[in-house]
Tab-separated table of C-alpha atoms and ligand atoms in Angstrom:
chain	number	residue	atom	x	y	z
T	1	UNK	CA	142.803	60.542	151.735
T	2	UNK	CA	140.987	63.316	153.399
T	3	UNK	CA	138.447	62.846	155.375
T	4	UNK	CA	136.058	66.116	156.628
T	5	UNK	CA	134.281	65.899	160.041
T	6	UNK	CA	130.744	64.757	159.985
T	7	UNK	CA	128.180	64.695	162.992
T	8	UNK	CA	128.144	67.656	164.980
T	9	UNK	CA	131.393	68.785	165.093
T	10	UNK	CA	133.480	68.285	168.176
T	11	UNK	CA	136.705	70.039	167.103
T	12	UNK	CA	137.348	72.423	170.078
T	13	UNK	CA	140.321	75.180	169.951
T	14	UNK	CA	140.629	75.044	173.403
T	15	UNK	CA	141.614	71.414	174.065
T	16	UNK	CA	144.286	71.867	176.242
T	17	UNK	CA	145.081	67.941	176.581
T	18	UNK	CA	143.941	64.863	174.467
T	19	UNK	CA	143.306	61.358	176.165
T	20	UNK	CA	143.224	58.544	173.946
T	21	UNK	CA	141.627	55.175	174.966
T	22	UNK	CA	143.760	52.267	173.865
T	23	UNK	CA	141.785	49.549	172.605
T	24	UNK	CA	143.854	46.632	171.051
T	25	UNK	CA	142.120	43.371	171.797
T	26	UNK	CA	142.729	40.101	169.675
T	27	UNK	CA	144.841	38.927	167.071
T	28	UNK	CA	146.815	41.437	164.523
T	29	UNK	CA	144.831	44.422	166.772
T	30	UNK	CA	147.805	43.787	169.224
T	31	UNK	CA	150.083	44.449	166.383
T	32	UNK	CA	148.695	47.395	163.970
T	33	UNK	CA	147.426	49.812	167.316
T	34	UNK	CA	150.967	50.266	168.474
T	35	UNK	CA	151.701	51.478	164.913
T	36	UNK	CA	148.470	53.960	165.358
T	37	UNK	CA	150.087	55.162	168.381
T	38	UNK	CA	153.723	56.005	166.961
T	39	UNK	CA	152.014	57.855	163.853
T	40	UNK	CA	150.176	60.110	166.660
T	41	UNK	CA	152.985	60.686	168.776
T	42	UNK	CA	155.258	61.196	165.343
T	43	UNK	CA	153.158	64.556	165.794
T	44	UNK	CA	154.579	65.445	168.756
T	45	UNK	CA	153.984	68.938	170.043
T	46	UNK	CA	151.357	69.917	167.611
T	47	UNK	CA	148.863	67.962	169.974
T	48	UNK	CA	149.114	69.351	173.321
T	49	UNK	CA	149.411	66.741	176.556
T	50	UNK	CA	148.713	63.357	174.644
T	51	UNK	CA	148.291	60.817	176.617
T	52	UNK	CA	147.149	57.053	175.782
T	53	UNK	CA	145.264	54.791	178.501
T	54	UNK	CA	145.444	50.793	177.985
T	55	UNK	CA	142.342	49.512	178.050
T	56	UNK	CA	140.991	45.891	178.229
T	57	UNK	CA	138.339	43.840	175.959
T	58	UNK	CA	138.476	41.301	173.698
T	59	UNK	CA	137.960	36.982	173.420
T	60	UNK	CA	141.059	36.468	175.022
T	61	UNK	CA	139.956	38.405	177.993
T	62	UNK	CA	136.877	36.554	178.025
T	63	UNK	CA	138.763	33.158	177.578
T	64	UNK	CA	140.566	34.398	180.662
T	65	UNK	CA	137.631	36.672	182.833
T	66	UNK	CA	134.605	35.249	181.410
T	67	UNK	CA	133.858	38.964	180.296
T	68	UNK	CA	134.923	40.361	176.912
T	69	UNK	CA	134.184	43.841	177.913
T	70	UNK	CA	134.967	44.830	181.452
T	71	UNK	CA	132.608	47.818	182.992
T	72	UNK	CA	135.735	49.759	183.615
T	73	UNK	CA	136.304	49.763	180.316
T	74	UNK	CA	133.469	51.328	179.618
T	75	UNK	CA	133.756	53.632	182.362
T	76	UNK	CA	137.004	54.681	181.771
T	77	UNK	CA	136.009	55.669	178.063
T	78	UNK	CA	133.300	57.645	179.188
T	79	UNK	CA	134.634	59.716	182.117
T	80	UNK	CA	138.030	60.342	180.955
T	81	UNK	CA	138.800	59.835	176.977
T	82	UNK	CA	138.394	62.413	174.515
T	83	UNK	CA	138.548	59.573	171.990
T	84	UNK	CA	139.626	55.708	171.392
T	85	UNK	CA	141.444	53.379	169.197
T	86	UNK	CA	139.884	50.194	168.547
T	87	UNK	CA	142.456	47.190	167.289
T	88	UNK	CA	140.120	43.812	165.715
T	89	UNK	CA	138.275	41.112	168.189
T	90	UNK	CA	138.567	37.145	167.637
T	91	UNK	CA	134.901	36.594	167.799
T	92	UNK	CA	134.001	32.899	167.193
T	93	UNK	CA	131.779	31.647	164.389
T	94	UNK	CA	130.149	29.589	166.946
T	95	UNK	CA	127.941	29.637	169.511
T	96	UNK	CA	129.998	30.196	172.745
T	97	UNK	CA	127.904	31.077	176.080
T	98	UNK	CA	128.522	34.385	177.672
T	99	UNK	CA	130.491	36.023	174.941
T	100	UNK	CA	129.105	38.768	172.994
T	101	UNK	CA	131.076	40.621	170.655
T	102	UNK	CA	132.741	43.617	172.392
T	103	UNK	CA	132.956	45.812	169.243
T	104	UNK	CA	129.046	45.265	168.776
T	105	UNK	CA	128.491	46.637	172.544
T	106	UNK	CA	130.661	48.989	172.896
T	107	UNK	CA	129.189	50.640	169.724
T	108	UNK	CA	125.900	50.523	171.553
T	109	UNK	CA	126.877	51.238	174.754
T	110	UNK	CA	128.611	54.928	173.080
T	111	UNK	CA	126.041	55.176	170.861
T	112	UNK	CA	128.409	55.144	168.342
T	113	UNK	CA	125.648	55.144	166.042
T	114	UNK	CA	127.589	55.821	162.884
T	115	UNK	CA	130.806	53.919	161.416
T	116	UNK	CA	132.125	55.556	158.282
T	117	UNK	CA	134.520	53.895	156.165
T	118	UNK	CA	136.232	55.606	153.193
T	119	UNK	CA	137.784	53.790	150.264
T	120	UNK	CA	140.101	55.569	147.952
T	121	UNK	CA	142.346	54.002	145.403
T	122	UNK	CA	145.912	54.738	146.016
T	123	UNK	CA	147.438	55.810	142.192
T	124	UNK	CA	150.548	53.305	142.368
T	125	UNK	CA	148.890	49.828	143.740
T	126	UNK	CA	149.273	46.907	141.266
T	127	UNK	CA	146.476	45.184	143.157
T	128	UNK	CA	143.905	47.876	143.367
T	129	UNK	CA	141.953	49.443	140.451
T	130	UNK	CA	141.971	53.551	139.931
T	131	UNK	CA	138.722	55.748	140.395
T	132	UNK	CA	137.426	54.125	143.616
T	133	UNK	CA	136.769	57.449	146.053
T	134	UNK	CA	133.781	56.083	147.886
T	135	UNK	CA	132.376	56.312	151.515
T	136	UNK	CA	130.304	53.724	153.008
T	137	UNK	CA	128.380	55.077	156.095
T	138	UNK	CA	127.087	52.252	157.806
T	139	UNK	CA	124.282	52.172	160.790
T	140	UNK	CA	126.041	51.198	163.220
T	141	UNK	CA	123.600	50.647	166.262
T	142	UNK	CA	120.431	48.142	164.979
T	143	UNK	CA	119.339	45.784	162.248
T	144	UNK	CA	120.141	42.181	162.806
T	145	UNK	CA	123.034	43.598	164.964
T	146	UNK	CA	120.881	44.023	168.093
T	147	UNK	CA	121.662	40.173	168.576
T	148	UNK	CA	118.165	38.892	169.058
T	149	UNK	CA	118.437	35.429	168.218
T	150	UNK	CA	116.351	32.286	169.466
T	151	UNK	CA	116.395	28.764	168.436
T	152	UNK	CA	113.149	26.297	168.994
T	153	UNK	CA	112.206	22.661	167.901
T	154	UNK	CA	109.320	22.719	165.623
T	155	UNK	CA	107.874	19.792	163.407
T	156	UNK	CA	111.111	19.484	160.983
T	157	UNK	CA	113.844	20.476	163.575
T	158	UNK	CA	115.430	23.045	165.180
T	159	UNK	CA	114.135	26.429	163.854
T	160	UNK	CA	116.089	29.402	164.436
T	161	UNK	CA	115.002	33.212	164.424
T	162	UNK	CA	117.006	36.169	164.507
T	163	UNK	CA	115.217	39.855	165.406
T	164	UNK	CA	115.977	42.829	162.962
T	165	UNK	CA	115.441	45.980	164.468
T	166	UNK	CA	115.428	49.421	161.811
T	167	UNK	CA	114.328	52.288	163.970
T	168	UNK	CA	113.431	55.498	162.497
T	169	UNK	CA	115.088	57.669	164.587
T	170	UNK	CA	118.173	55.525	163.900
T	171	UNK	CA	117.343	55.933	160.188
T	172	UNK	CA	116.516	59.541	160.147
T	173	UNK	CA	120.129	59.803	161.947
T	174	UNK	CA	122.322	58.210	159.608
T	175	UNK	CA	120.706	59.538	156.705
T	176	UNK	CA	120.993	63.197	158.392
T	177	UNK	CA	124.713	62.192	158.295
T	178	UNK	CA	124.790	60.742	154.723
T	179	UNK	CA	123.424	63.513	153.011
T	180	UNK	CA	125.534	66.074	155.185
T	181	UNK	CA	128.844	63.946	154.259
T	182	UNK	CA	127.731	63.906	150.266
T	183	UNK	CA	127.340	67.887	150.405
T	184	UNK	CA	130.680	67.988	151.473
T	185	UNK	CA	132.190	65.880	148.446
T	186	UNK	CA	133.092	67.180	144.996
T	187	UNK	CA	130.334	64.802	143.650
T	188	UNK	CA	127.835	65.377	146.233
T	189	UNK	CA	126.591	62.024	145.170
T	190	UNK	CA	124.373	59.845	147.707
T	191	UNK	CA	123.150	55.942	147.187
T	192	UNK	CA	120.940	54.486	149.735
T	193	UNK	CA	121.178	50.674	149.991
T	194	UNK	CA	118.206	48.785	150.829
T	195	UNK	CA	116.205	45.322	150.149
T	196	UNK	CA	112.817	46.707	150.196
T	197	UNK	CA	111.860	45.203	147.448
T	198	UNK	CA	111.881	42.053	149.762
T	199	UNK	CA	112.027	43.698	153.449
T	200	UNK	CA	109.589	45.981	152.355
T	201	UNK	CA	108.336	47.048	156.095
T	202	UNK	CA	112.052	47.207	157.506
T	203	UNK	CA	114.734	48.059	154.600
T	204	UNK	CA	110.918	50.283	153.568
T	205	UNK	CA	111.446	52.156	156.926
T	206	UNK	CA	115.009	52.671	156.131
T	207	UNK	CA	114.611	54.182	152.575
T	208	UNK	CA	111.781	56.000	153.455
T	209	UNK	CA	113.265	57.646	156.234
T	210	UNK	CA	116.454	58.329	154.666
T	211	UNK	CA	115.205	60.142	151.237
T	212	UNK	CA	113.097	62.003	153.263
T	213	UNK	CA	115.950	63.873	154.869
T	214	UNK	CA	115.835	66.775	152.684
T	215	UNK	CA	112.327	67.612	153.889
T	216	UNK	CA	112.853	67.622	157.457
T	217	UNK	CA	112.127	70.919	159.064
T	218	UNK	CA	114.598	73.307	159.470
T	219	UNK	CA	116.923	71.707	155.865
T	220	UNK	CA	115.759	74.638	154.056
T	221	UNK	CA	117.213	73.147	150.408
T	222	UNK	CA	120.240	72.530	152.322
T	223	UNK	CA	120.882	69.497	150.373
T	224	UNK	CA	119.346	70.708	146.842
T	225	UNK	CA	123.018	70.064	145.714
T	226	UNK	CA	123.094	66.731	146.453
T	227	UNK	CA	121.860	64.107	143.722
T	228	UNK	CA	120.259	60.768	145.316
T	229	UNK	CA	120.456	57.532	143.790
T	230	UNK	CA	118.966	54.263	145.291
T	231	UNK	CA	119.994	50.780	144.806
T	232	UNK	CA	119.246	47.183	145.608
T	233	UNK	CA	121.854	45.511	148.082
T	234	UNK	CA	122.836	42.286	145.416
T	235	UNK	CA	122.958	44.883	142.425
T	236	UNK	CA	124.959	47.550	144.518
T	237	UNK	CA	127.565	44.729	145.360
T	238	UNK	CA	127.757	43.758	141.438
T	239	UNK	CA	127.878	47.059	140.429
T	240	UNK	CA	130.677	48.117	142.932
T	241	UNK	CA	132.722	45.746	141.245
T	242	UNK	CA	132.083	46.485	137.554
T	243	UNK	CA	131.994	50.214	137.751
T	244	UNK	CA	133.091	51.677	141.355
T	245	UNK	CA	133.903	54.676	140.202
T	246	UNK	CA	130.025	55.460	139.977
T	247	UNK	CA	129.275	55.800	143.859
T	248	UNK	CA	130.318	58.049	145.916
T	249	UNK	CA	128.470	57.988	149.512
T	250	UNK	CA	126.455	55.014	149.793
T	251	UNK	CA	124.501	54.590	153.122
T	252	UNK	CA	123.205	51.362	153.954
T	253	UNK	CA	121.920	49.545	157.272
T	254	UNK	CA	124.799	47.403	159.181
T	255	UNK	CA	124.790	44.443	157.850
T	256	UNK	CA	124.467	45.550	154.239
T	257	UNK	CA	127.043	47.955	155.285
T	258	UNK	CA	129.685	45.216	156.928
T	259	UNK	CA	129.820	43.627	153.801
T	260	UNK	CA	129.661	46.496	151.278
T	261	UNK	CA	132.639	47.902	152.965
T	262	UNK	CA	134.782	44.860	153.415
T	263	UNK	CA	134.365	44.331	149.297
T	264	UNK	CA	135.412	47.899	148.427
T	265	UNK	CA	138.292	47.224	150.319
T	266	UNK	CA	138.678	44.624	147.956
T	267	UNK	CA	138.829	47.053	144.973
T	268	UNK	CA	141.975	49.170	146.483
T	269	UNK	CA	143.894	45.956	147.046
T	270	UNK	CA	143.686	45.065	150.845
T	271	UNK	CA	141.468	45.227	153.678
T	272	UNK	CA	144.814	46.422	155.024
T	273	UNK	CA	144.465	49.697	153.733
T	274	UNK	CA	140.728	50.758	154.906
T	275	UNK	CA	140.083	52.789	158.071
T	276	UNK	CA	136.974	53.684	159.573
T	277	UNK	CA	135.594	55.507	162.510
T	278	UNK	CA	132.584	54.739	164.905
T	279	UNK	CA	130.957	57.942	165.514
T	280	UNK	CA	128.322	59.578	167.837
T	281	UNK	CA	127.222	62.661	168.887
T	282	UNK	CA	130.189	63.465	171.590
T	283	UNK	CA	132.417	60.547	171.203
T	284	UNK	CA	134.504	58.668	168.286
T	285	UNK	CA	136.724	55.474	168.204
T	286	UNK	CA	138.568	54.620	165.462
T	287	UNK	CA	138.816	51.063	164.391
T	288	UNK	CA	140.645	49.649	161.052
T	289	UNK	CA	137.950	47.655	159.137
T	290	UNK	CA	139.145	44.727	159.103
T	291	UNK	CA	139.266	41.510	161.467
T	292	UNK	CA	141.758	40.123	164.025
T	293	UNK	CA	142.793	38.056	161.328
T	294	UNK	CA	144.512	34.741	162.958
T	295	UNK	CA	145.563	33.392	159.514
T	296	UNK	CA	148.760	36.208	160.013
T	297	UNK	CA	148.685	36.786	163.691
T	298	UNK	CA	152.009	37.055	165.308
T	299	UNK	CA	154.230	37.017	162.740
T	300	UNK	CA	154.543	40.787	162.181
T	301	UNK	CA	153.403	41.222	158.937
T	302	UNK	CA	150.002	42.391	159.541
T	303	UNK	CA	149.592	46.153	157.075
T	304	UNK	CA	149.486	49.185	159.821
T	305	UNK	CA	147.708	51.372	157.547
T	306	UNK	CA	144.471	51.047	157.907
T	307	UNK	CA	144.768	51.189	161.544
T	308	UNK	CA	146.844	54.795	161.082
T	309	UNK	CA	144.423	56.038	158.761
T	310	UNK	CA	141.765	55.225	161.199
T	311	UNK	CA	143.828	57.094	164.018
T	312	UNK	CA	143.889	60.228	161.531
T	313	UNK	CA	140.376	60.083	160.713
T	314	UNK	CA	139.499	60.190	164.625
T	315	UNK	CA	141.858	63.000	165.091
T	316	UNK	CA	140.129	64.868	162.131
T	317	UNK	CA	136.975	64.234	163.513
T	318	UNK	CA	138.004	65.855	167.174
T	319	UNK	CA	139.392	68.631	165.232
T	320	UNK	CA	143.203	67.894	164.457
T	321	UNK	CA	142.636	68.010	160.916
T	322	UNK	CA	145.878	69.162	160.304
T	323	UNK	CA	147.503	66.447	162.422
T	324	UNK	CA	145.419	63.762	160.458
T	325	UNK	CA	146.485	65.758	156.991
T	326	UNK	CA	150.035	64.524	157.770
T	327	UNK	CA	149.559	61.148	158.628
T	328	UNK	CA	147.683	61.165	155.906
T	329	UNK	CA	150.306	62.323	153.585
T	330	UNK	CA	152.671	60.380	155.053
T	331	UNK	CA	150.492	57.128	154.427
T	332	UNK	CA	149.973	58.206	150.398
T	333	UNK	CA	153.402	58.755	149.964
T	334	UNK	CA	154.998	55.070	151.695
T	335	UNK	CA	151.738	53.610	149.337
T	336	UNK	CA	152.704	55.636	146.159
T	337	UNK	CA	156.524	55.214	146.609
T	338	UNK	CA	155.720	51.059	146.939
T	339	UNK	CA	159.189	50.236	148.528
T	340	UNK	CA	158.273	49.350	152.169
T	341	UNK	CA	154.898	47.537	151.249
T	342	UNK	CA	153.764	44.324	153.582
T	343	UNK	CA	152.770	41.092	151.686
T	344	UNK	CA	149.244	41.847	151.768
T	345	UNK	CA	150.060	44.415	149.102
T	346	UNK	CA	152.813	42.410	147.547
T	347	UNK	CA	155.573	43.528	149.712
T	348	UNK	CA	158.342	41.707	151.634
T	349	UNK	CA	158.248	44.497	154.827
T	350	UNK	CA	157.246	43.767	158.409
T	351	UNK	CA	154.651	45.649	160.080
T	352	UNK	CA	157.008	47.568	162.110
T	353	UNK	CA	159.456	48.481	159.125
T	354	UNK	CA	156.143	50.031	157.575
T	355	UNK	CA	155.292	51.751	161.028
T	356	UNK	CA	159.036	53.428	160.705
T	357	UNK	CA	158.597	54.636	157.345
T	358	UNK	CA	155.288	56.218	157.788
T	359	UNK	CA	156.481	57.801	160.905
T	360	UNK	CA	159.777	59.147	159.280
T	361	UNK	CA	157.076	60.935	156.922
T	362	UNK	CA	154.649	62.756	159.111
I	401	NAI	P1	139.792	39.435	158.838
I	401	NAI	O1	139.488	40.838	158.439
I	401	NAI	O2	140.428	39.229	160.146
I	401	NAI	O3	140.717	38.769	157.709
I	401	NAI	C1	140.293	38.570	156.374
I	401	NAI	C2	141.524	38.343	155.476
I	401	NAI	O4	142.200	39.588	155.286
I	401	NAI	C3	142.544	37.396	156.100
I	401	NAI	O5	143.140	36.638	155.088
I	401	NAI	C4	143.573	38.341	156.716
I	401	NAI	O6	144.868	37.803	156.794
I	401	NAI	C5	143.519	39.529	155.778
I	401	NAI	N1	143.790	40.769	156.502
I	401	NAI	C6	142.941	41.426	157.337
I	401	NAI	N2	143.539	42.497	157.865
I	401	NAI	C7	144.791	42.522	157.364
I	401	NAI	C8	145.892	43.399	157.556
I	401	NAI	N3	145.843	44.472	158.369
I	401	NAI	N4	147.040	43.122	156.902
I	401	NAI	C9	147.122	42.078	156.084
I	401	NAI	N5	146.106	41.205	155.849
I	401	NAI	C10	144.959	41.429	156.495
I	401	NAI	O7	138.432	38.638	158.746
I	401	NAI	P2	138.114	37.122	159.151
I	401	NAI	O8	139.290	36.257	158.881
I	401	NAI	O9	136.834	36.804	158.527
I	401	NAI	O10	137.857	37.174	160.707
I	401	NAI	C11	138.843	36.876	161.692
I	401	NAI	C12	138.307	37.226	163.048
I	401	NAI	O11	138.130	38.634	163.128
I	401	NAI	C13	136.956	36.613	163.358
I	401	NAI	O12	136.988	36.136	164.666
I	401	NAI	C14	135.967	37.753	163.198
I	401	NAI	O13	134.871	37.622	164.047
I	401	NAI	C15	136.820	38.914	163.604
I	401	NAI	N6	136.403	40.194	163.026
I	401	NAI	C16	136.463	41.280	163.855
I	401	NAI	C17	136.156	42.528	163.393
I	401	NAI	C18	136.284	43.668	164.332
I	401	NAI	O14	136.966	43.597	165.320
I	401	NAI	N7	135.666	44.783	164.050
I	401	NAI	C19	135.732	42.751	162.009
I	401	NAI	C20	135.768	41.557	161.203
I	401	NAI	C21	136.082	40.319	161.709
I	402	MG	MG1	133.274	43.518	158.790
């Protein structure tokens, strides 16, 4: 899979040391970051002075601190990473006072304002259908994410009300992004995903401000190459699964996002196998997209690959594409080859067999 940087580009020649914040958190995080880490250090000297710092967050930490995302944390990432590695939280369906989903925050807190999630089929996967070579690029920063939720008693009960927040600036931002990622495909194909024809003030805002990229001052035709298609949120998920080969950069707000991304990883087989970074103007963290999930936690047989895809994508984006080409490679090949598959994908291998065999590759 290759992945090209997007955003302003913070490759720099002249990095003469890379710090990496360590993220793991909850659940199969704990398992599939220490696999991220082994495919990065597999690249030994070709990244100058890597080092990785341990960082806390996550429910457990809250269960234990009442906190889920310590300050230092925070701190830490900001005065002395060059990038992070984000594993999965355990946050709780329910209601639980105090905790707030560290992911969520820290994305804010960053201004991570972007999280971009490729999905590729991989040629040889029983489970996965061929032609899917799509991007979702989420927002990453508003909509119903901001968290704004109340609950009253009114006449028939309790009545509760949740805030969503589209921003034009936070719009404008994405879409700048979208259309800069499609011109850099072969198909230089763009969907924007919206609801307007209900949330016609707030998913309005959004598809307004997005298809109106190409006439911002200063784009010059910039983006004359790149075709734009629109598309209904319920349609777009119907669609992805009858004919996925037709998109090819979709941009949506974050909740339509979240879920458009978690059912195109359904397409290639696994939510196993889909990476993603959060990005912002001077900082990235890569996270696998999917969950902490505590259905397969501890038992070593959680699929490392998305989480070392996600650790190549970051180091493309800070300018190691040729570091992130061979994890890359190395990732295709295990996949193609089928042998040392875990049982998400129909395999019999641990986690950590499927850590040794990428790592032999790179
Ligand atoms: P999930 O993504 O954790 O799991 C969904 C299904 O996919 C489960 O059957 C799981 O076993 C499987 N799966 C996920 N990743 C896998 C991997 N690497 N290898 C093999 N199988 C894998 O989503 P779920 O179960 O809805 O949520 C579990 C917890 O994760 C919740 O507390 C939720 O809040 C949290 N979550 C956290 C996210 C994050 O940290 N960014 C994203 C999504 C969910
Ligand atoms: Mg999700």
């Amino acid at each position: 899979m290759v992945f090209r940087a997007p955003i302003r580009s913070m490759a720099t020649a002249a990095r003469r040391s890379l710090k990496i914040g360590m993220l793991p958190a909850d659940g199969i995080g704990r398992e599939v970051l220490p696999g991220a880490k082994a495919a990065i250090l597999a690249l030994g000297s070709s990244i100058p002075k890597m080092e990785f710092i341990d960082l806390l967050a996550g429910f457990e930490y809250f269960t234990k601190t009442g906190t889920a995302l310590p300050d230092e944390t925070v701190q830490i990432l900001k005065s002395e990473c060059d990038c992070a590695l984000f594993g999965a939280v355990s946050s709780p369906s329910r209601k639980v006072t105090g905790y707030s989903s560290p992911i969520v925050a820290l994305r804010k807190k960053m201004d991570l304002y972007a999280n971009i999630r490729p999905v590729k089929s991989v040629s040889i996967n029983p489970e996965g259908r061929p032609g899917v070579d799509l991007v979702v690029i989420r927002e990453n920063t508003e909509c119903l994410y901001v968290k704004q939720e109340t609950q009253t008693v009114g006449e028939h009960g309790k009545e509760a009300r949740a805030t969503r927040l589209i921003t034009e600036r936070a719009s404008r931002r994405i879409g700048e992004l979208a259309f800069k990622m499609a011109l850099e495909r072969p198909r230089k194909h763009l969907t924007v995903i919206h609801k307007s024809n209900v949330l016609s003030i707030t998913d309005g805002l959004f598809r307004e401000t997005v298809r109106a990229v190409p006439t911002l001052p200063g784009v010059d035709g910039k983006y004359d190459d790149v075709t734009v298609a629109e598309q209904l949120v319920d349609s777009a998920v119907y669609r992805l699964f009858r004919e996925p080969e037709i998109y090819d950069v979709m941009v949506a707000p974050n909740l339509y996002g979240d879920i458009l991304s978690d059912a195109a990883a359904a397409l290639v087989g696994s939510l196993g196998l889909v990476p993603s970074v959060n990005a912002g103007d001077s900082f990235v963290m890569g996270e696998p997209v999917h969950g902490s999930a505590p259905d397969i936690a501890g038992q070593n047989i959680a699929n490392p690959l998305a989480a070392i895809r996600s650790a190549a994508m970051m180091l493309r984006h800070i300018g190691y594409g040729d570091g992130a080409d061979r994890i890359e490679r190395a990732v295709d090949s295990v996949l193609r080859e089928g042998k040392v598959l875990t049982p998400d994908l129909g395999g019999k291998s641990k986690t950590s067999e499927v850590v040794d065999e990428v790592t032999k590759r790179i």
